[in-house]
Short mmCIF file of C-alpha atoms and ligand atoms in Angstrom, two decimals:
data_model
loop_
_atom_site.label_atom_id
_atom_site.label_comp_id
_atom_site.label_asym_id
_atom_site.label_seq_id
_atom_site.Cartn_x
_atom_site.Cartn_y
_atom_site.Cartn_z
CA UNK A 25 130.24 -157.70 -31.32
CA UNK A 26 127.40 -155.90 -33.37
CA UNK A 27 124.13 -156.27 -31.80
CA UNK A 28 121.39 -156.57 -33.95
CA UNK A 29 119.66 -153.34 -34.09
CA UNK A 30 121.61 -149.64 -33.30
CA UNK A 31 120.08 -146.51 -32.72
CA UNK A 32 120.19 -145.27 -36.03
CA UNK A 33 117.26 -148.17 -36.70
CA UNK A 34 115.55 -146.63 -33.84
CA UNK A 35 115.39 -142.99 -35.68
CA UNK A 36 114.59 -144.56 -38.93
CA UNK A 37 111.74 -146.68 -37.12
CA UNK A 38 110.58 -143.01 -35.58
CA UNK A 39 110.87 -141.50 -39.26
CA UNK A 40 108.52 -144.30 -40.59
CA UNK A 41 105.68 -143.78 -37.89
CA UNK A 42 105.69 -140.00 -37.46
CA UNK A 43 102.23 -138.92 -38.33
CA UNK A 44 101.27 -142.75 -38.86
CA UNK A 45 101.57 -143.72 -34.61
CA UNK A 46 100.29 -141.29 -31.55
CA UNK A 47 102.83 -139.76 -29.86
CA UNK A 48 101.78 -141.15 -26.29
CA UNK A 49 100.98 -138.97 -23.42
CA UNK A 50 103.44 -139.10 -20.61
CA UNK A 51 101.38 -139.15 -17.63
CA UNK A 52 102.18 -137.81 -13.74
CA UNK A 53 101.56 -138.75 -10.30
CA UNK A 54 102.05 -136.13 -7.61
CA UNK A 55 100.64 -139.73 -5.19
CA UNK A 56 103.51 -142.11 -6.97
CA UNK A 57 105.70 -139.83 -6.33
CA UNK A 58 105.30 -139.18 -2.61
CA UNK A 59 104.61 -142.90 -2.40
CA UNK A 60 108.25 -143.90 -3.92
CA UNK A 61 110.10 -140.63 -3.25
CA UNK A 62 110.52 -140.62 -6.65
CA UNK A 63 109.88 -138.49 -9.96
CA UNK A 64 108.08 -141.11 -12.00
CA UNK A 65 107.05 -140.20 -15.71
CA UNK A 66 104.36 -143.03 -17.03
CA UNK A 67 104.69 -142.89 -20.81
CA UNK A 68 101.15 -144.48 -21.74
CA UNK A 69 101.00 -146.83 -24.56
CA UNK A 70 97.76 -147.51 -23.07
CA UNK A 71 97.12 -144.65 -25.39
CA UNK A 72 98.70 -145.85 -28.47
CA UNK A 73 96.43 -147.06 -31.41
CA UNK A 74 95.13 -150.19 -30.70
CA UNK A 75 95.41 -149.67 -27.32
CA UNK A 76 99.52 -151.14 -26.87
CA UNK A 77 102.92 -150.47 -28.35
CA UNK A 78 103.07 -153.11 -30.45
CA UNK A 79 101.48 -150.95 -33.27
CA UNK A 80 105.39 -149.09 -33.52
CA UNK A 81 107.21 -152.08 -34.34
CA UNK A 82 104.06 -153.45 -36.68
CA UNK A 83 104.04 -150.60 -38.79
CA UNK A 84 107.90 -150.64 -38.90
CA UNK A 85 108.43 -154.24 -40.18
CA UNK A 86 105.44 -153.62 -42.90
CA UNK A 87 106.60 -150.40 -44.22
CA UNK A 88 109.67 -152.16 -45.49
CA UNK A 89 108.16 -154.57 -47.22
CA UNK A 90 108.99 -154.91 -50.49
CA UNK A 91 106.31 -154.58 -53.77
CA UNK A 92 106.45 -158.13 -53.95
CA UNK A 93 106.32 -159.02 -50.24
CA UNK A 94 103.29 -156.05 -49.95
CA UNK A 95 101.41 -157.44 -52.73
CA UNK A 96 101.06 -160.92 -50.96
CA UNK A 97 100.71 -159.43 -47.22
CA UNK A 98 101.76 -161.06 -43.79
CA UNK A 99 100.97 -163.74 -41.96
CA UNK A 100 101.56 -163.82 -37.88
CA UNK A 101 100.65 -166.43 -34.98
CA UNK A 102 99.54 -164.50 -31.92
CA UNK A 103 96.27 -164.04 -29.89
CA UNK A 104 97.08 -160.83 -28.48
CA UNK A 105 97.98 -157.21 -29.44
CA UNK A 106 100.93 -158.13 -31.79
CA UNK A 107 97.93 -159.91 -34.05
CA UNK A 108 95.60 -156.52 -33.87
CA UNK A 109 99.17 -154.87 -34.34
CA UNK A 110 100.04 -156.31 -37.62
CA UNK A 111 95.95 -156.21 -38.60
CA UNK A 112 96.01 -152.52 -38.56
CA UNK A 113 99.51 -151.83 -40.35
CA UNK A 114 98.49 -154.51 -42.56
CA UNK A 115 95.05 -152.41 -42.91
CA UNK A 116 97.02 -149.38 -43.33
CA UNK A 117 99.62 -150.32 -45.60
CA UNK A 118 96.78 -151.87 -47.96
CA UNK A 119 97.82 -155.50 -47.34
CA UNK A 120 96.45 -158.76 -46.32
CA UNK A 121 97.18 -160.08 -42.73
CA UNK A 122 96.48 -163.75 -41.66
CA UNK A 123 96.47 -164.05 -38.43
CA UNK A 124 96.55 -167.50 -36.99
CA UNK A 125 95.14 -168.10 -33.48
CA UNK A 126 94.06 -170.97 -31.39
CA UNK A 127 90.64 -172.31 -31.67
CA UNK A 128 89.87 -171.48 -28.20
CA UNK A 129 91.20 -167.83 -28.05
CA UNK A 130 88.88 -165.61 -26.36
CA UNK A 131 86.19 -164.10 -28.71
CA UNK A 132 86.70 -160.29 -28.07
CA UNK A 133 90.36 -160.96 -29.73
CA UNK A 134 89.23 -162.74 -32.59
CA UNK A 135 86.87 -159.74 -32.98
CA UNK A 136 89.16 -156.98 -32.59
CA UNK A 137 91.38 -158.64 -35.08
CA UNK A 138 88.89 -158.82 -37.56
CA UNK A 139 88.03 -155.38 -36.74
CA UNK A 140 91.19 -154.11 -38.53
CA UNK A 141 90.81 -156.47 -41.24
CA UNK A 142 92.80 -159.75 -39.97
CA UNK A 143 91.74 -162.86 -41.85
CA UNK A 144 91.89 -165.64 -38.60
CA UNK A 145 92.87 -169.15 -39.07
CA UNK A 146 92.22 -171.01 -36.22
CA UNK A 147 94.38 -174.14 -35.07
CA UNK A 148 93.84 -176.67 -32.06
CA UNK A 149 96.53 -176.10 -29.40
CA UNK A 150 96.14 -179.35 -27.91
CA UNK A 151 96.57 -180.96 -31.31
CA UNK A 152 98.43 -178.99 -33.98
CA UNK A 153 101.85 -177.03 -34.21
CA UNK A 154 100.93 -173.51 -34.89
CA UNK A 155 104.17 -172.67 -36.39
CA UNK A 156 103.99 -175.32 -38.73
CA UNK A 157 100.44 -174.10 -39.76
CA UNK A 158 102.17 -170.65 -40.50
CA UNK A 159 105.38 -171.95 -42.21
CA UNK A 160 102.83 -173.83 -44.71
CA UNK A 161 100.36 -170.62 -45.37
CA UNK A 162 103.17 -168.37 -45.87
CA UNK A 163 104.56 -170.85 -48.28
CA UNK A 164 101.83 -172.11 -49.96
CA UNK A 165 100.77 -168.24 -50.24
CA UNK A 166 104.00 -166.17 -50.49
CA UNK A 167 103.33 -164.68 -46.94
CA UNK A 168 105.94 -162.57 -45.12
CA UNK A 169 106.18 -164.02 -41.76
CA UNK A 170 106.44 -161.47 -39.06
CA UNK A 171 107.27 -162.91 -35.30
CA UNK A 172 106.09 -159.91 -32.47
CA UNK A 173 109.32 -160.16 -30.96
CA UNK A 174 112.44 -161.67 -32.25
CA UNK A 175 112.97 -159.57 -35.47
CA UNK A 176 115.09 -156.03 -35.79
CA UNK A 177 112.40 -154.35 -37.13
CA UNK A 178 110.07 -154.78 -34.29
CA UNK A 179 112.37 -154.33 -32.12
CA UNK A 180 113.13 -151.09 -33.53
CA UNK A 181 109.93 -149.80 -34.11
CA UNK A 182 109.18 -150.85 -30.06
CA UNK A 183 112.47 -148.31 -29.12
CA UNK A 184 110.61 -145.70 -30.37
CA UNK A 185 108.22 -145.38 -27.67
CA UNK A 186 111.93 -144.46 -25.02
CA UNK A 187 113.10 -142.32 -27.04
CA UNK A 188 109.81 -140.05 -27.24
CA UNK A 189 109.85 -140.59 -23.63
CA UNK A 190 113.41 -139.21 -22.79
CA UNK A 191 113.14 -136.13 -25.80
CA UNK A 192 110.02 -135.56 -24.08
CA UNK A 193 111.24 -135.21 -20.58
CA UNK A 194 114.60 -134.64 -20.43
CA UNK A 195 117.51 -137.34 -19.05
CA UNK A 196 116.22 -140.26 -16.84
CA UNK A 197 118.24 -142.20 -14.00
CA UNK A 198 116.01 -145.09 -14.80
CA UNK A 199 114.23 -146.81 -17.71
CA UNK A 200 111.54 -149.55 -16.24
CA UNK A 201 109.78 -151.42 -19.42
CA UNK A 202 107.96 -154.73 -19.08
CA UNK A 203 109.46 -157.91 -20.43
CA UNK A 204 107.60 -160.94 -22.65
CA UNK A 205 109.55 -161.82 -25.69
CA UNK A 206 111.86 -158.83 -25.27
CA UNK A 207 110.95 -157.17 -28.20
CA UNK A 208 110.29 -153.70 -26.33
CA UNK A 209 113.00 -153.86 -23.65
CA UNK A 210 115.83 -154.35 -26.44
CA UNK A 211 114.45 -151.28 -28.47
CA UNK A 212 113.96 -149.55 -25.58
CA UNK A 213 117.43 -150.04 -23.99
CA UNK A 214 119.02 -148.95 -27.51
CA UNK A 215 117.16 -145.52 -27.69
CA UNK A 216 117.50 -145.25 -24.01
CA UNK A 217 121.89 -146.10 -24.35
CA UNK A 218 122.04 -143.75 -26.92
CA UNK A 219 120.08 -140.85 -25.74
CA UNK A 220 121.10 -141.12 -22.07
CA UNK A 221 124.05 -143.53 -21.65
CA UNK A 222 123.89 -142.98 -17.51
CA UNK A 223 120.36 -144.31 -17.17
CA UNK A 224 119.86 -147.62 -15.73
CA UNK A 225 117.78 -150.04 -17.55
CA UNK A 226 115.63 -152.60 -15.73
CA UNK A 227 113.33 -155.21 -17.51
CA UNK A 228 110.16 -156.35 -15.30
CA UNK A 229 108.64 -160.01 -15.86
CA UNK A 230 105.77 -161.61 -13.45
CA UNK A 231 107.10 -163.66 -10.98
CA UNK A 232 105.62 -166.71 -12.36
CA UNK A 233 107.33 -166.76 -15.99
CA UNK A 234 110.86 -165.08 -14.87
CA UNK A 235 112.39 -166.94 -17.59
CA UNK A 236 114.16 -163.58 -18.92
CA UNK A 237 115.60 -163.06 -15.71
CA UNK A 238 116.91 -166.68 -14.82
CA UNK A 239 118.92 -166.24 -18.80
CA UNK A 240 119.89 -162.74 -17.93
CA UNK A 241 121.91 -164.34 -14.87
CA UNK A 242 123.09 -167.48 -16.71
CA UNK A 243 123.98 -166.35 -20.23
CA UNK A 244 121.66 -168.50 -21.94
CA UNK A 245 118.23 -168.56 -23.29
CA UNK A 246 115.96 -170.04 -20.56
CA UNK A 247 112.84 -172.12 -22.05
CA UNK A 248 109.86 -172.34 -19.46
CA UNK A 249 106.99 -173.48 -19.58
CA UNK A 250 103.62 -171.11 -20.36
CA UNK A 251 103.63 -169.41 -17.08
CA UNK A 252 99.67 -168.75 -14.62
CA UNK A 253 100.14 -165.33 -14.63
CA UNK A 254 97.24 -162.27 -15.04
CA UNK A 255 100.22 -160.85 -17.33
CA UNK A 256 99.01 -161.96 -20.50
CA UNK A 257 101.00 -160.44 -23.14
CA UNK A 258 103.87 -161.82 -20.67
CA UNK A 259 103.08 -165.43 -20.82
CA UNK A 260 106.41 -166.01 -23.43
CA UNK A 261 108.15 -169.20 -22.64
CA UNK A 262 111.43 -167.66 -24.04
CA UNK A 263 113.79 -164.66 -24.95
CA UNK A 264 114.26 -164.54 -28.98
CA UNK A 265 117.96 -164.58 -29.99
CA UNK A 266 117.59 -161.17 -31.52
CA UNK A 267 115.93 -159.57 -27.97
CA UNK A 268 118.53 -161.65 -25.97
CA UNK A 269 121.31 -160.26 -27.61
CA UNK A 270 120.56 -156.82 -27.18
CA UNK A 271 119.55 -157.53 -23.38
CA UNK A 272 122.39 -159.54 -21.96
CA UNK A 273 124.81 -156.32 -23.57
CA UNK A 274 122.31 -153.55 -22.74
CA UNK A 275 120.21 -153.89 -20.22
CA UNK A 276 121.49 -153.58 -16.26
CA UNK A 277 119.04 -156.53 -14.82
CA UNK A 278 115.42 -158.23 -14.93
CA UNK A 279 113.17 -157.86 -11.58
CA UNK A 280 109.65 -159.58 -10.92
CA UNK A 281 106.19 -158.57 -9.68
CA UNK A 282 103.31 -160.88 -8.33
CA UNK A 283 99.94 -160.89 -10.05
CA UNK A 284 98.67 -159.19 -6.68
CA UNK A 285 100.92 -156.49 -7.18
CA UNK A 286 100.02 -155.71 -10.90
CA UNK A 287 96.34 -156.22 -9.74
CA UNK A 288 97.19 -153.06 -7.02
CA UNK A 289 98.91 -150.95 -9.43
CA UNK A 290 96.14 -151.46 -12.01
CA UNK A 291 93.38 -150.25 -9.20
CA UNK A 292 95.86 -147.40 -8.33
CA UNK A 293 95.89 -146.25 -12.29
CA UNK A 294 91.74 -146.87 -12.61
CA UNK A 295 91.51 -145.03 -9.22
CA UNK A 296 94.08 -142.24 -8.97
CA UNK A 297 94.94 -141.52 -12.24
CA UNK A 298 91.81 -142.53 -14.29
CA UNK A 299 93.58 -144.72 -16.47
CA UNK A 300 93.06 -148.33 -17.74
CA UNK A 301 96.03 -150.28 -17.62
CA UNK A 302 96.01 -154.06 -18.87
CA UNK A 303 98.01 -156.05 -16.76
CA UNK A 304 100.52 -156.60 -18.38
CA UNK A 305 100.92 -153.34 -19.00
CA UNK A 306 101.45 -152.95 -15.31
CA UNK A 307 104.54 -154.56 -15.06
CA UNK A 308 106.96 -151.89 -15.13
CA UNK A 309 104.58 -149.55 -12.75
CA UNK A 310 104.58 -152.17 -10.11
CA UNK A 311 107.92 -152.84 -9.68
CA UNK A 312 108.28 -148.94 -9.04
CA UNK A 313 105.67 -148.94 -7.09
CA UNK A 314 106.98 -151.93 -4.80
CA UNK A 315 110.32 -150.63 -4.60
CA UNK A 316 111.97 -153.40 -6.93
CA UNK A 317 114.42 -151.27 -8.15
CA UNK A 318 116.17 -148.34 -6.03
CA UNK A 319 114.32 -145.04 -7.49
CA UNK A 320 114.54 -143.16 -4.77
CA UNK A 321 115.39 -139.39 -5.35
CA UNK A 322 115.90 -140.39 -9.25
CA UNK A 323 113.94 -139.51 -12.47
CA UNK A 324 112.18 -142.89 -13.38
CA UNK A 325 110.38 -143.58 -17.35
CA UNK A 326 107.82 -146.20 -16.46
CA UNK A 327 106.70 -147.80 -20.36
CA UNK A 328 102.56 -148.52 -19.42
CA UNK A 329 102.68 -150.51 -22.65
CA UNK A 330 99.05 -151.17 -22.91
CA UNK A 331 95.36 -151.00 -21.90
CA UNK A 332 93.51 -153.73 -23.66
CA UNK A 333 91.83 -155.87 -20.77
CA UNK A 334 88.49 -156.94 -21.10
CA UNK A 335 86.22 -154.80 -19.22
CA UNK A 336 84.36 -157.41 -16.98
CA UNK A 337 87.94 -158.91 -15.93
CA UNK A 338 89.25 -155.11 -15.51
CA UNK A 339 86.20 -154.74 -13.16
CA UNK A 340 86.61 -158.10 -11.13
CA UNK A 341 90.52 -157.07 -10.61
CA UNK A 342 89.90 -153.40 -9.38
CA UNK A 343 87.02 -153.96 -7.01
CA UNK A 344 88.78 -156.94 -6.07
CA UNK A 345 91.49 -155.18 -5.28
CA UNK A 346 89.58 -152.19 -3.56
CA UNK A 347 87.30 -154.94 -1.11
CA UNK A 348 91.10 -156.18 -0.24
CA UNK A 349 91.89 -152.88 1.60
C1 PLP B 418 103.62 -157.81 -25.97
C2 PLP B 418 103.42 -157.01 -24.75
C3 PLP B 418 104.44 -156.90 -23.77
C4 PLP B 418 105.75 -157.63 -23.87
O1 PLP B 418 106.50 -157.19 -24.97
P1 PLP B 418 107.73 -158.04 -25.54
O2 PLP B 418 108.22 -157.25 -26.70
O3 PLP B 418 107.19 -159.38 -25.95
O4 PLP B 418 108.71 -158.18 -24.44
C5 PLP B 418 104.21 -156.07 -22.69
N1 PLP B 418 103.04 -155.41 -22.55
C6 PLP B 418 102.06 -155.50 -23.46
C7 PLP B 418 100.80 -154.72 -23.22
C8 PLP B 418 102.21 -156.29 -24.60
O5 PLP B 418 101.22 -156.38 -25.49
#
């Protein structure tokens, strides 16, 4: 069966952002490491511009635009980083991005998306269908739709960020990434396959929304509702058919974390390592951290695929999570 990306869209996706993304810093813990007996390596999207991953597989699906397709721009339906993703590459690439959020989306993401340039439409959750609202822009104004998950270009432009991590540092004996949509756990098991076909591949979900684990086990696509997690960039209610296909072939299994836990391993990252790490971004750390997965005596890649929390929150977590000790 052919899966939907290979490898070779991987380096093609790497060719496309060289000078264009940061090559991330892959951060050390001499602490993690006693703490898990592990080697951990944290490659930090945190880092990345516009603060997550999301720019790699962005920039990937707009570069190929065609003239036509450039000349009208893209539209997207997100609140979080995938909108500022596409704003910048959109920016970038000289092309208009409409992004269409909810009404009631929190004010520092409206602003960072306008930031880059985004045009926002807003919608009422309670009351309208926001794909709808896209399918009719992007007709009505010959918009190129661009989902942040389910699509081989993002999903190759997301694999990127493993395979920097392995040429980087040598073989692994385990890839952690965190899991929403799947878009960066099926790029990031295809680099990961083909660079190092020994290392184990885990995907990491909250607790709450472990909708990619429960269709890992049964073969099928799992629909949940929005999950109450801190793990916003998490809160998918499904695997895409694209991301699934990849997973269910590639990937060895899904694990969880509790909110508390991501809340500790964000306090350890402000704390030890002096690094901000969204929640979400967590994910993977935490279930190292917690001994989810066996990484005992192995080389571990931990994907900390982003830092953009709001500051007061960040603060409330941390010291939260400090007065807790
Ligand atoms: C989007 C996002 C995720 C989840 O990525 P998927 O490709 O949807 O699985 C994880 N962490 C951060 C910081 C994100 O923005």
């Amino acid at each position: 069966m052919s899966l939907p990306i290979s490898y070779d869209d991987v380096v093609a996706a790497h060719a496309r952002l060289h000078g264009v993304a940061h090559k991330t810093p892959v951060l050390t813990s001499a602490t993690a490491n006693a703490m898990t007996g592990a080697e951990l390596f944290f490659k930090a999207e945190s880092f990345q511009r516009m603060g997550a991953f999301k720019f790699r597989g962005a920039y990937n699906a707009l570069s190929q635009f065609t003239p036509e397709q450039r000349k009208a721009g893209v539209i997207t339906f997100s609140s979080g980083n995938h909108a500022q993703a596409i704003a910048l590459s959109a920016r970038l690439l000289g092309m208009r991005a409409v992004i269409v959020m909810p009404k009631d989306a929190p004010v520092v993401k409206v602003e960072a998306t306008r930031g880059y340039g985004g045009e926002v439409v807003f919608f009422d959750r309670y009351t309208e269908d926001r794909e709808a609202i896209g399918r009719k822009l992007a007709e009505e104004q010959g918009l190129t739709l661009i989902p942040p998950y389910d699509h081989p270009h993002v999903m190759a432009g997301q694999g990127t960020a493993a395979k920097e991590l392995i040429e980087e540092v040598g073989p692994l004996d385990v890839l952690l990434a965190p899991l929403g949509g799947g878009g960066l756990l099926s790029g990031c098991a295809t680099a990961a396959r083909a660079l190092n076909p020994a290392c184990k591949v885990f995907g990491v979900e909250p607790e709450a929304g472990n909708d990619g684990q429960q269709s890992f086990r049964t073969g099928q696509i799992v629909h949940i509702d929005t999950p109450k997690t801190l793990a916003d960039g998490a809160q998918t209610q499904h695997l895409g058919n694209h991301t699934f296909a990849v997973i269910r072939e590639l990937v060895d299994d899904i694990v969880t974390v509790t909110d508390t836990e991501l809340v500790n391993a964000m306090q350890f990252f402000a704390s030890r390592m002096k690094a901000v790490v969204e929640p979400t971004g967590c994910l993977a750390a935490a279930a190292a951290l917690n001994g989810k997965v066996d990484v005992r005596g192995k080389r571990v890649g931990v994907i900390l695929s982003g830092g953009n929390v709001d500051l007061q929150l960040f603060a409330k977590l941390v010291l939260g999570a400090e007065e807790a000790r």
